[in-house]
Structures are given as structure tokens and as C-alpha cells.
PDB file of C-alpha atoms in Angstrom:
ATOM      1  CA  UNK A   1      86.461  95.848  97.881  1.00  0.00           C
ATOM      2  CA  UNK A   2      83.187  96.785  99.711  1.00  0.00           C
ATOM      3  CA  UNK A   3      82.731  93.204 100.875  1.00  0.00           C
ATOM      4  CA  UNK A   4      83.484  91.652  97.494  1.00  0.00           C
ATOM      5  CA  UNK A   5      86.518  89.571  96.530  1.00  0.00           C
ATOM      6  CA  UNK A   6      87.641  89.507  92.906  1.00  0.00           C
ATOM      7  CA  UNK A   7      89.030  86.083  92.026  1.00  0.00           C
ATOM      8  CA  UNK A   8      91.252  85.377  89.041  1.00  0.00           C
ATOM      9  CA  UNK A   9      90.341  81.929  87.762  1.00  0.00           C
ATOM     10  CA  UNK A  10      93.396  81.765  85.539  1.00  0.00           C
ATOM     11  CA  UNK A  11      91.577  82.326  82.261  1.00  0.00           C
ATOM     12  CA  UNK A  12      92.021  86.092  82.242  1.00  0.00           C
ATOM     13  CA  UNK A  13      88.664  86.953  83.788  1.00  0.00           C
ATOM     14  CA  UNK A  14      87.739  88.097  87.298  1.00  0.00           C
ATOM     15  CA  UNK A  15      84.773  86.690  89.201  1.00  0.00           C
ATOM     16  CA  UNK A  16      83.144  88.928  91.801  1.00  0.00           C
ATOM     17  CA  UNK A  17      82.644  86.802  94.914  1.00  0.00           C
ATOM     18  CA  UNK A  18      81.233  86.980  98.386  1.00  0.00           C
ATOM     19  CA  UNK A  19      82.804  84.885 101.160  1.00  0.00           C
ATOM     20  CA  UNK A  20      80.920  82.176 103.028  1.00  0.00           C
ATOM     21  CA  UNK A  21      79.562  83.343 106.387  1.00  0.00           C
ATOM     22  CA  UNK A  22      81.460  80.617 108.199  1.00  0.00           C
ATOM     23  CA  UNK A  23      84.729  82.453 107.537  1.00  0.00           C
ATOM     24  CA  UNK A  24      83.496  85.257 109.785  1.00  0.00           C
ATOM     25  CA  UNK A  25      82.657  82.736 112.524  1.00  0.00           C
ATOM     26  CA  UNK A  26      86.157  81.295 112.158  1.00  0.00           C
ATOM     27  CA  UNK A  27      87.570  84.851 112.342  1.00  0.00           C
ATOM     28  CA  UNK A  28      89.219  84.371 108.988  1.00  0.00           C
ATOM     29  CA  UNK A  29      88.835  86.491 105.869  1.00  0.00           C
ATOM     30  CA  UNK A  30      90.139  85.947 102.352  1.00  0.00           C
ATOM     31  CA  UNK A  31      93.265  87.980 101.652  1.00  0.00           C
ATOM     32  CA  UNK A  32      94.830  89.214  98.437  1.00  0.00           C
ATOM     33  CA  UNK A  33      97.373  86.541  97.559  1.00  0.00           C
ATOM     34  CA  UNK A  34      95.201  83.649  98.758  1.00  0.00           C
ATOM     35  CA  UNK A  35      94.579  80.591  96.654  1.00  0.00           C
ATOM     36  CA  UNK A  36      90.875  79.783  96.969  1.00  0.00           C
ATOM     37  CA  UNK A  37      88.197  77.434  95.744  1.00  0.00           C
ATOM     38  CA  UNK A  38      85.062  79.209  94.584  1.00  0.00           C
ATOM     39  CA  UNK A  39      81.688  78.298  93.140  1.00  0.00           C
ATOM     40  CA  UNK A  40      79.423  80.075  90.709  1.00  0.00           C
ATOM     41  CA  UNK A  41      79.349  80.840  87.049  1.00  0.00           C
ATOM     42  CA  UNK A  42      79.655  83.928  84.967  1.00  0.00           C
ATOM     43  CA  UNK A  43      80.491  87.132  86.789  1.00  0.00           C
ATOM     44  CA  UNK A  44      79.194  86.151  90.268  1.00  0.00           C
ATOM     45  CA  UNK A  45      80.527  83.554  92.688  1.00  0.00           C
ATOM     46  CA  UNK A  46      81.172  82.491  96.269  1.00  0.00           C
ATOM     47  CA  UNK A  47      84.507  81.805  97.994  1.00  0.00           C
ATOM     48  CA  UNK A  48      84.110  78.313  99.454  1.00  0.00           C
ATOM     49  CA  UNK A  49      87.581  77.372 100.717  1.00  0.00           C
ATOM     50  CA  UNK A  50      90.873  79.108 101.440  1.00  0.00           C
ATOM     51  CA  UNK A  51      93.921  76.983 100.754  1.00  0.00           C
ATOM     52  CA  UNK A  52      96.603  76.789 103.497  1.00  0.00           C
ATOM     53  CA  UNK A  53      98.762  79.921 103.558  1.00  0.00           C
ATOM     54  CA  UNK A  54     102.551  80.097 103.632  1.00  0.00           C
ATOM     55  CA  UNK A  55     102.344  83.430 105.437  1.00  0.00           C
ATOM     56  CA  UNK A  56      99.846  86.215 106.047  1.00  0.00           C
ATOM     57  CA  UNK A  57      99.797  89.769 107.346  1.00  0.00           C
ATOM     58  CA  UNK A  58      97.274  92.094 108.950  1.00  0.00           C
ATOM     59  CA  UNK A  59      98.712  95.311 107.486  1.00  0.00           C
ATOM     60  CA  UNK A  60      99.180  95.151 104.628  1.00  0.00           C
ATOM     61  CA  UNK A  61      96.392  92.549 104.396  1.00  0.00           C
ATOM     62  CA  UNK A  62      98.131  90.084 102.084  1.00  0.00           C
ATOM     63  CA  UNK A  63      99.247  86.461 102.030  1.00  0.00           C
ATOM     64  CA  UNK A  64     101.619  83.979 100.379  1.00  0.00           C
ATOM     65  CA  UNK A  65     104.412  86.459  99.736  1.00  0.00           C
ATOM     66  CA  UNK A  66     107.834  85.557  98.411  1.00  0.00           C
ATOM     67  CA  UNK A  67     109.127  88.969  99.508  1.00  0.00           C
ATOM     68  CA  UNK A  68     107.928  92.285 100.880  1.00  0.00           C
ATOM     69  CA  UNK A  69     109.139  95.424  99.097  1.00  0.00           C
ATOM     70  CA  UNK A  70     109.240  98.362 101.532  1.00  0.00           C
ATOM     71  CA  UNK A  71     109.375 101.769  99.873  1.00  0.00           C
ATOM     72  CA  UNK A  72     111.038 104.689 101.609  1.00  0.00           C
ATOM     73  CA  UNK A  73     112.193 108.156 100.676  1.00  0.00           C
ATOM     74  CA  UNK A  74     114.853 110.625 101.732  1.00  0.00           C
ATOM     75  CA  UNK A  75     112.790 113.401 100.124  1.00  0.00           C
ATOM     76  CA  UNK A  76     109.474 114.824 101.282  1.00  0.00           C
ATOM     77  CA  UNK A  77     107.912 112.898 102.951  1.00  0.00           C
ATOM     78  CA  UNK A  78     111.114 111.660 104.629  1.00  0.00           C
ATOM     79  CA  UNK A  79     110.688 108.116 105.930  1.00  0.00           C
ATOM     80  CA  UNK A  80     111.336 107.534 109.632  1.00  0.00           C
ATOM     81  CA  UNK A  81     113.581 104.441 109.978  1.00  0.00           C
ATOM     82  CA  UNK A  82     111.227 103.164 112.690  1.00  0.00           C
ATOM     83  CA  UNK A  83     108.469 102.767 110.092  1.00  0.00           C
ATOM     84  CA  UNK A  84     110.777 100.601 107.994  1.00  0.00           C
ATOM     85  CA  UNK A  85     111.934  98.599 111.004  1.00  0.00           C
ATOM     86  CA  UNK A  86     108.400  97.948 112.240  1.00  0.00           C
ATOM     87  CA  UNK A  87     107.305  96.517 108.887  1.00  0.00           C
ATOM     88  CA  UNK A  88     110.593  94.645 108.377  1.00  0.00           C
ATOM     89  CA  UNK A  89     110.299  93.030 111.808  1.00  0.00           C
ATOM     90  CA  UNK A  90     106.770  91.826 111.064  1.00  0.00           C
ATOM     91  CA  UNK A  91     108.040  90.278 107.821  1.00  0.00           C
ATOM     92  CA  UNK A  92     111.111  88.851 109.533  1.00  0.00           C
ATOM     93  CA  UNK A  93     108.930  87.228 112.174  1.00  0.00           C
ATOM     94  CA  UNK A  94     107.367  85.163 109.352  1.00  0.00           C
ATOM     95  CA  UNK A  95     110.655  84.575 107.517  1.00  0.00           C
ATOM     96  CA  UNK A  96     109.556  86.701 104.570  1.00  0.00           C
ATOM     97  CA  UNK A  97     112.534  88.450 102.938  1.00  0.00           C
ATOM     98  CA  UNK A  98     112.440  92.252 102.838  1.00  0.00           C
ATOM     99  CA  UNK A  99     113.666  94.351  99.920  1.00  0.00           C
ATOM    100  CA  UNK A 100     114.111  98.054 100.621  1.00  0.00           C
ATOM    101  CA  UNK A 101     113.514 100.544  97.840  1.00  0.00           C
ATOM    102  CA  UNK A 102     114.741 104.093  98.523  1.00  0.00           C
ATOM    103  CA  UNK A 103     112.724 106.093  96.026  1.00  0.00           C
ATOM    104  CA  UNK A 104     112.794 109.705  94.757  1.00  0.00           C
ATOM    105  CA  UNK A 105     116.573 109.750  94.310  1.00  0.00           C
ATOM    106  CA  UNK A 106     116.115 112.457  91.698  1.00  0.00           C
ATOM    107  CA  UNK A 107     115.085 114.758  94.577  1.00  0.00           C
ATOM    108  CA  UNK A 108     117.243 113.394  97.391  1.00  0.00           C
ATOM    109  CA  UNK A 109     119.836 110.625  97.258  1.00  0.00           C
ATOM    110  CA  UNK A 110     118.538 108.855 100.358  1.00  0.00           C
ATOM    111  CA  UNK A 111     122.155 107.987 101.124  1.00  0.00           C
ATOM    112  CA  UNK A 112     121.562 107.777 104.874  1.00  0.00           C
ATOM    113  CA  UNK A 113     118.753 105.220 104.557  1.00  0.00           C
ATOM    114  CA  UNK A 114     120.698 103.268 101.947  1.00  0.00           C
ATOM    115  CA  UNK A 115     123.730 103.065 104.253  1.00  0.00           C
ATOM    116  CA  UNK A 116     121.713 101.995 107.304  1.00  0.00           C
ATOM    117  CA  UNK A 117     119.958  99.113 105.609  1.00  0.00           C
ATOM    118  CA  UNK A 118     122.819  97.865 103.491  1.00  0.00           C
ATOM    119  CA  UNK A 119     124.881  97.764 106.692  1.00  0.00           C
ATOM    120  CA  UNK A 120     122.034  95.818 108.292  1.00  0.00           C
ATOM    121  CA  UNK A 121     122.187  93.281 105.456  1.00  0.00           C
ATOM    122  CA  UNK A 122     119.079  94.166 103.461  1.00  0.00           C
ATOM    123  CA  UNK A 123     119.072  94.356  99.665  1.00  0.00           C
ATOM    124  CA  UNK A 124     118.586  98.066  98.937  1.00  0.00           C
ATOM    125  CA  UNK A 125     117.640  99.620  95.595  1.00  0.00           C
ATOM    126  CA  UNK A 126     117.852 103.410  95.172  1.00  0.00           C
ATOM    127  CA  UNK A 127     115.215 104.282  92.566  1.00  0.00           C
ATOM    128  CA  UNK A 128     113.535 107.187  90.846  1.00  0.00           C
ATOM    129  CA  UNK A 129     110.172 106.853  89.162  1.00  0.00           C
ATOM    130  CA  UNK A 130     110.897 110.171  87.464  1.00  0.00           C
ATOM    131  CA  UNK A 131     114.258 109.271  85.898  1.00  0.00           C
ATOM    132  CA  UNK A 132     113.915 105.471  85.809  1.00  0.00           C
ATOM    133  CA  UNK A 133     117.049 104.991  87.927  1.00  0.00           C
ATOM    134  CA  UNK A 134     117.187 101.561  89.563  1.00  0.00           C
ATOM    135  CA  UNK A 135     113.825 100.413  88.210  1.00  0.00           C
ATOM    136  CA  UNK A 136     115.282  97.628  86.042  1.00  0.00           C
ATOM    137  CA  UNK A 137     117.460  96.362  88.906  1.00  0.00           C
ATOM    138  CA  UNK A 138     114.454  96.286  91.256  1.00  0.00           C
ATOM    139  CA  UNK A 139     112.382  94.468  88.637  1.00  0.00           C
ATOM    140  CA  UNK A 140     115.093  91.846  88.233  1.00  0.00           C
ATOM    141  CA  UNK A 141     115.215  91.319  92.021  1.00  0.00           C
ATOM    142  CA  UNK A 142     111.488  90.499  92.203  1.00  0.00           C
ATOM    143  CA  UNK A 143     111.106  88.750  88.832  1.00  0.00           C
ATOM    144  CA  UNK A 144     108.925  85.636  89.000  1.00  0.00           C
ATOM    145  CA  UNK A 145     107.936  86.269  92.634  1.00  0.00           C
ATOM    146  CA  UNK A 146     104.777  87.328  94.404  1.00  0.00           C
ATOM    147  CA  UNK A 147     105.643  90.551  96.209  1.00  0.00           C
ATOM    148  CA  UNK A 148     103.706  93.274  98.001  1.00  0.00           C
ATOM    149  CA  UNK A 149     104.745  96.902  97.777  1.00  0.00           C
ATOM    150  CA  UNK A 150     104.184  98.906 100.952  1.00  0.00           C
ATOM    151  CA  UNK A 151     105.419 102.127 102.502  1.00  0.00           C
ATOM    152  CA  UNK A 152     104.368 105.398 104.030  1.00  0.00           C
ATOM    153  CA  UNK A 153     102.033 107.604 102.005  1.00  0.00           C
ATOM    154  CA  UNK A 154     103.708 109.826  99.440  1.00  0.00           C
ATOM    155  CA  UNK A 155     106.901 107.832  98.832  1.00  0.00           C
ATOM    156  CA  UNK A 156     105.951 107.269  95.193  1.00  0.00           C
ATOM    157  CA  UNK A 157     104.764 103.680  95.344  1.00  0.00           C
ATOM    158  CA  UNK A 158     102.119 104.019  92.620  1.00  0.00           C
ATOM    159  CA  UNK A 159     104.524 105.963  90.392  1.00  0.00           C
ATOM    160  CA  UNK A 160     107.156 103.252  90.757  1.00  0.00           C
ATOM    161  CA  UNK A 161     104.666 100.477  90.012  1.00  0.00           C
ATOM    162  CA  UNK A 162     103.636 102.353  86.867  1.00  0.00           C
ATOM    163  CA  UNK A 163     107.314 102.302  85.838  1.00  0.00           C
ATOM    164  CA  UNK A 164     107.562  98.555  86.441  1.00  0.00           C
ATOM    165  CA  UNK A 165     104.403  97.908  84.451  1.00  0.00           C
ATOM    166  CA  UNK A 166     103.356 100.929  82.367  1.00  0.00           C
ATOM    167  CA  UNK A 167     100.003  99.367  81.557  1.00  0.00           C
ATOM    168  CA  UNK A 168      98.784  99.540  85.164  1.00  0.00           C
ATOM    169  CA  UNK A 169      97.876 103.230  85.009  1.00  0.00           C
ATOM    170  CA  UNK A 170      97.645 103.581  88.791  1.00  0.00           C
ATOM    171  CA  UNK A 171      96.492 106.933  90.170  1.00  0.00           C
ATOM    172  CA  UNK A 172      99.328 109.094  91.492  1.00  0.00           C
ATOM    173  CA  UNK A 173      98.858 111.559  94.345  1.00  0.00           C
ATOM    174  CA  UNK A 174     100.657 114.688  95.467  1.00  0.00           C
ATOM    175  CA  UNK A 175     102.653 115.328  98.622  1.00  0.00           C
ATOM    176  CA  UNK A 176     101.679 118.156 100.936  1.00  0.00           C
ATOM    177  CA  UNK A 177     104.678 120.451 101.368  1.00  0.00           C
ATOM    178  CA  UNK A 178     103.190 121.814 104.604  1.00  0.00           C
ATOM    179  CA  UNK A 179     102.345 118.497 106.250  1.00  0.00           C
ATOM    180  CA  UNK A 180     105.113 116.448 104.672  1.00  0.00           C
ATOM    181  CA  UNK A 181     102.902 113.514 103.842  1.00  0.00           C
ATOM    182  CA  UNK A 182     101.118 112.120 100.842  1.00  0.00           C
ATOM    183  CA  UNK A 183      97.487 111.527 100.073  1.00  0.00           C
ATOM    184  CA  UNK A 184      96.155 107.967 100.074  1.00  0.00           C
ATOM    185  CA  UNK A 185      95.680 107.327  96.354  1.00  0.00           C
ATOM    186  CA  UNK A 186      95.489 103.538  96.828  1.00  0.00           C
ATOM    187  CA  UNK A 187      92.512 102.601  99.007  1.00  0.00           C
ATOM    188  CA  UNK A 188      92.345  98.845  98.566  1.00  0.00           C
ATOM    189  CA  UNK A 189      94.719  95.918  98.096  1.00  0.00           C
ATOM    190  CA  UNK A 190      95.035  94.517  94.576  1.00  0.00           C
ATOM    191  CA  UNK A 191      97.269  91.969  92.861  1.00  0.00           C
ATOM    192  CA  UNK A 192      98.595  92.656  89.360  1.00  0.00           C
ATOM    193  CA  UNK A 193     100.135  89.765  87.382  1.00  0.00           C
ATOM    194  CA  UNK A 194     102.899  90.938  85.056  1.00  0.00           C
ATOM    195  CA  UNK A 195     103.821  89.324  81.772  1.00  0.00           C
ATOM    196  CA  UNK A 196     107.024  87.743  83.131  1.00  0.00           C
ATOM    197  CA  UNK A 197     105.316  85.741  85.883  1.00  0.00           C
ATOM    198  CA  UNK A 198     105.850  88.381  88.560  1.00  0.00           C
ATOM    199  CA  UNK A 199     102.850  89.247  90.718  1.00  0.00           C
ATOM    200  CA  UNK A 200     102.909  92.636  92.423  1.00  0.00           C
ATOM    201  CA  UNK A 201     100.429  93.572  95.130  1.00  0.00           C
ATOM    202  CA  UNK A 202      99.657  97.254  95.564  1.00  0.00           C
ATOM    203  CA  UNK A 203      98.627  98.323  99.063  1.00  0.00           C
ATOM    204  CA  UNK A 204      97.463 101.591 100.660  1.00  0.00           C
ATOM    205  CA  UNK A 205     100.177 103.801 102.095  1.00  0.00           C
ATOM    206  CA  UNK A 206     100.415 104.156 105.854  1.00  0.00           C
ATOM    207  CA  UNK A 207     101.338 106.861 108.359  1.00  0.00           C
ATOM    208  CA  UNK A 208     103.245 106.652 111.636  1.00  0.00           C
ATOM    209  CA  UNK A 209      99.879 106.425 113.392  1.00  0.00           C
ATOM    210  CA  UNK A 210      98.923 103.378 111.338  1.00  0.00           C
ATOM    211  CA  UNK A 211     101.902 101.424 112.664  1.00  0.00           C
ATOM    212  CA  UNK A 212     100.119 101.246 116.019  1.00  0.00           C
ATOM    213  CA  UNK A 213      97.500  99.079 114.290  1.00  0.00           C
ATOM    214  CA  UNK A 214     100.063  96.606 112.986  1.00  0.00           C
ATOM    215  CA  UNK A 215     100.546  93.283 114.692  1.00  0.00           C
ATOM    216  CA  UNK A 216     102.983  93.129 117.584  1.00  0.00           C
ATOM    217  CA  UNK A 217     105.607  90.431 118.030  1.00  0.00           C
ATOM    218  CA  UNK A 218     106.091  88.606 121.309  1.00  0.00           C
ATOM    219  CA  UNK A 219     109.117  90.019 123.106  1.00  0.00           C
ATOM    220  CA  UNK A 220     110.730  86.573 123.215  1.00  0.00           C
ATOM    221  CA  UNK A 221     110.605  86.385 119.411  1.00  0.00           C
ATOM    222  CA  UNK A 222     111.493  89.975 118.571  1.00  0.00           C
ATOM    223  CA  UNK A 223     115.274  89.469 118.554  1.00  0.00           C
ATOM    224  CA  UNK A 224     114.905  86.882 115.774  1.00  0.00           C
ATOM    225  CA  UNK A 225     112.938  89.360 113.636  1.00  0.00           C
ATOM    226  CA  UNK A 226     116.072  91.528 113.335  1.00  0.00           C
ATOM    227  CA  UNK A 227     118.372  89.519 111.019  1.00  0.00           C
ATOM    228  CA  UNK A 228     121.333  91.819 111.727  1.00  0.00           C
ATOM    229  CA  UNK A 229     121.221  90.660 115.380  1.00  0.00           C
ATOM    230  CA  UNK A 230     121.623  86.992 114.353  1.00  0.00           C
ATOM    231  CA  UNK A 231     125.465  86.780 114.557  1.00  0.00           C
ATOM    232  CA  UNK A 232     125.373  87.881 118.203  1.00  0.00           C
ATOM    233  CA  UNK A 233     122.447  85.885 119.576  1.00  0.00           C
ATOM    234  CA  UNK A 234     123.393  83.127 121.979  1.00  0.00           C
ATOM    235  CA  UNK A 235     126.634  84.877 122.905  1.00  0.00           C
ATOM    236  CA  UNK A 236     125.276  87.008 125.765  1.00  0.00           C
ATOM    237  CA  UNK A 237     126.176  86.380 129.423  1.00  0.00           C
ATOM    238  CA  UNK A 238     122.540  85.683 130.286  1.00  0.00           C
ATOM    239  CA  UNK A 239     120.434  83.275 128.248  1.00  0.00           C
ATOM    240  CA  UNK A 240     117.313  85.447 128.668  1.00  0.00           C
ATOM    241  CA  UNK A 241     119.093  88.673 127.723  1.00  0.00           C
ATOM    242  CA  UNK A 242     116.736  91.359 126.399  1.00  0.00           C
ATOM    243  CA  UNK A 243     119.607  93.229 124.683  1.00  0.00           C
ATOM    244  CA  UNK A 244     118.627  96.521 126.285  1.00  0.00           C
ATOM    245  CA  UNK A 245     120.974  97.266 129.220  1.00  0.00           C
ATOM    246  CA  UNK A 246     122.252  93.919 130.493  1.00  0.00           C
ATOM    247  CA  UNK A 247     125.962  93.468 131.255  1.00  0.00           C
ATOM    248  CA  UNK A 248     127.779  91.069 128.946  1.00  0.00           C
ATOM    249  CA  UNK A 249     125.272  91.537 126.135  1.00  0.00           C
ATOM    250  CA  UNK A 250     126.825  90.647 122.776  1.00  0.00           C
ATOM    251  CA  UNK A 251     124.274  92.749 120.884  1.00  0.00           C
ATOM    252  CA  UNK A 252     125.088  95.863 122.919  1.00  0.00           C
ATOM    253  CA  UNK A 253     128.800  95.204 122.483  1.00  0.00           C
ATOM    254  CA  UNK A 254     128.293  94.986 118.715  1.00  0.00           C
ATOM    255  CA  UNK A 255     126.330  98.230 118.849  1.00  0.00           C
ATOM    256  CA  UNK A 256     129.122  99.979 120.758  1.00  0.00           C
ATOM    257  CA  UNK A 257     131.674  98.662 118.260  1.00  0.00           C
ATOM    258  CA  UNK A 258     129.726 100.110 115.322  1.00  0.00           C
ATOM    259  CA  UNK A 259     128.759  96.708 113.971  1.00  0.00           C
ATOM    260  CA  UNK A 260     125.038  97.461 114.360  1.00  0.00           C
ATOM    261  CA  UNK A 261     123.190 100.582 113.284  1.00  0.00           C
ATOM    262  CA  UNK A 262     121.991 102.742 116.234  1.00  0.00           C
ATOM    263  CA  UNK A 263     118.587 103.359 114.612  1.00  0.00           C
ATOM    264  CA  UNK A 264     118.032  99.620 114.254  1.00  0.00           C
ATOM    265  CA  UNK A 265     118.673  98.995 117.947  1.00  0.00           C
ATOM    266  CA  UNK A 266     116.547 102.018 118.898  1.00  0.00           C
ATOM    267  CA  UNK A 267     113.653 100.543 116.902  1.00  0.00           C
ATOM    268  CA  UNK A 268     114.174  97.168 118.565  1.00  0.00           C
ATOM    269  CA  UNK A 269     114.058  98.783 122.023  1.00  0.00           C
ATOM    270  CA  UNK A 270     110.888 100.679 121.134  1.00  0.00           C
ATOM    271  CA  UNK A 271     109.177  97.550 119.826  1.00  0.00           C
ATOM    272  CA  UNK A 272     110.342  95.548 122.849  1.00  0.00           C
ATOM    273  CA  UNK A 273     108.695  98.030 125.221  1.00  0.00           C
ATOM    274  CA  UNK A 274     105.423  97.668 123.308  1.00  0.00           C
ATOM    275  CA  UNK A 275     105.773  93.877 123.206  1.00  0.00           C
ATOM    276  CA  UNK A 276     106.121  93.702 126.994  1.00  0.00           C
ATOM    277  CA  UNK A 277     102.466  94.694 127.244  1.00  0.00           C
ATOM    278  CA  UNK A 278     101.277  91.670 125.251  1.00  0.00           C
ATOM    279  CA  UNK A 279      99.778  88.773 127.157  1.00  0.00           C
ATOM    280  CA  UNK A 280     100.395  85.460 125.425  1.00  0.00           C
ATOM    281  CA  UNK A 281      96.719  84.513 125.400  1.00  0.00           C
ATOM    282  CA  UNK A 282      95.872  87.844 123.780  1.00  0.00           C
ATOM    283  CA  UNK A 283      98.404  87.545 121.002  1.00  0.00           C
ATOM    284  CA  UNK A 284      96.666  87.654 117.637  1.00  0.00           C
ATOM    285  CA  UNK A 285      98.063  86.001 114.571  1.00  0.00           C
ATOM    286  CA  UNK A 286      96.978  87.301 111.145  1.00  0.00           C
TER     287      UNK A 286
END
């Protein structure tokens, strides 16, 4: 926050740290979720080393996740499936499991989103921060893990986290009825350890515009970031099949047979078109 990193040393206190200048030269910054070595005493310190990461992301800027919890809503603001698919593909590209939480079921069941992603093989939890529906089941699914909560602004992420851990007291924003989007109540990334060994990372909400700032996946790797495509890969007529319009494509045949969700393939096609513009030497890893 404002150039400072707050490090939990394990004794219940936070040390406010700066990062060594060499990290900037190495184009590497500490992320929430990192294990680090730091120097200093009392309330001030310096991040000296960043331990090797299991995974890391640009947006949300987090690392070492056991799972990514993507929040969505069938109520205002209604979540575009492409937003879910973009984030899920980024996680899938790093083999990080995705859990989908369809929130605000007290206002709208979110049945369409629930059907799409259960059919695609994702664990889906319909929840309501207002009524408490599904909160215990979601908590059980992430118990003992380090997970980040992310989603478009206004889906009730802070409200749901307050249900999971009432002591957090996170600020809750309102949704604009006219614009159909929420205000950004969370402006930084922060990890909260819960009493049962679960660590939840709260992240700022994003808009459809923000997805353009997320990392892209090389077109050759994109098919593997969609786990529902897995049963059909390697069965196409052409070994370099892009799964867009090629004859003898097993993915397209599965789509036509209703075995794949149309919105999932539409998101894949949209991401593939963007990925075609990436030059390998320009590809940035988080």
C-alpha cells in the first residue's frame, strides 16, 4: 500500500517494509501471498528476498494460491460470462483450481451461470451474503487453503467475506442502478488469516475494461486453459487445430452435440483472437 509491504512475521504483528531497489531492476515486486525474508526490528523493515513462488498473477496481484474464488452475480450488476472465462483461463494456465461463487441468490437465483459452469466442470456455490445461503459450503470448500477472492465490482465480495469471517469488518459499497456496476470499495490487496488455517486474499473488483489489462495466454496454450476442452484435445483431424472453424475438429463437434457450453467456446474464440497478436518474445509472465 503506497509503496509499503506489510509482512506478517508469524507472531501476530505486522512489519511495515520497503522492498530492496534491486527488485525493481529485476522487474519483480513482492506480491500478497509471497513468502519473504526481511530485515529490521520493531515496526519498520526491508524485504530482502522473495522465496520461489508456486504461481503468481498480474491481476489480481497475488501469489502462491491453492485456489482462485471467482465471484459472479445474476443480479445487478449481472456478470458477463466472458469476465469469468478470462479469469478462469488465466488461473487454468497456471494449474490453479477455480471455484465459482454465484452470489446474491436472494435477489436472483443465478441459475443460468450455475448451469453453465457446473456443466463445464467447475465447483459452483450459489451464495447470499444477505441470507447466509451457501456460505458454510463455500467455507468448507476453501478450508485450510490460501485463496484469493476476485470478481467484477458490485458482486458482493466484501459482504461475502464478512460472512465468512465476521471480524473482518470490510467496507461494503453500493451498486448503481443506472450504470449497473459497483463502486470499488477495496482498493488494495490484503491477506486475512482465519482461525481455521484458511487464508483469504481480498482484491479490488474489476470491470470489463480492466480485463484488457490482464495477462494474455499464448494461443498455443489457450486450449489447455479450458479444462472442459480436455476430453476432446488430440482427437481433431489436424494436430494444430485451433478449434475455431476447422473440419474434423473434435471440440466443435462436442459443441454442436451440446457437450460444451456455447458461451465457453465463444470466450475461447475471443481470447484466441487476442492471443494471435502476441509475439513470443513480447510475452510477459507475472
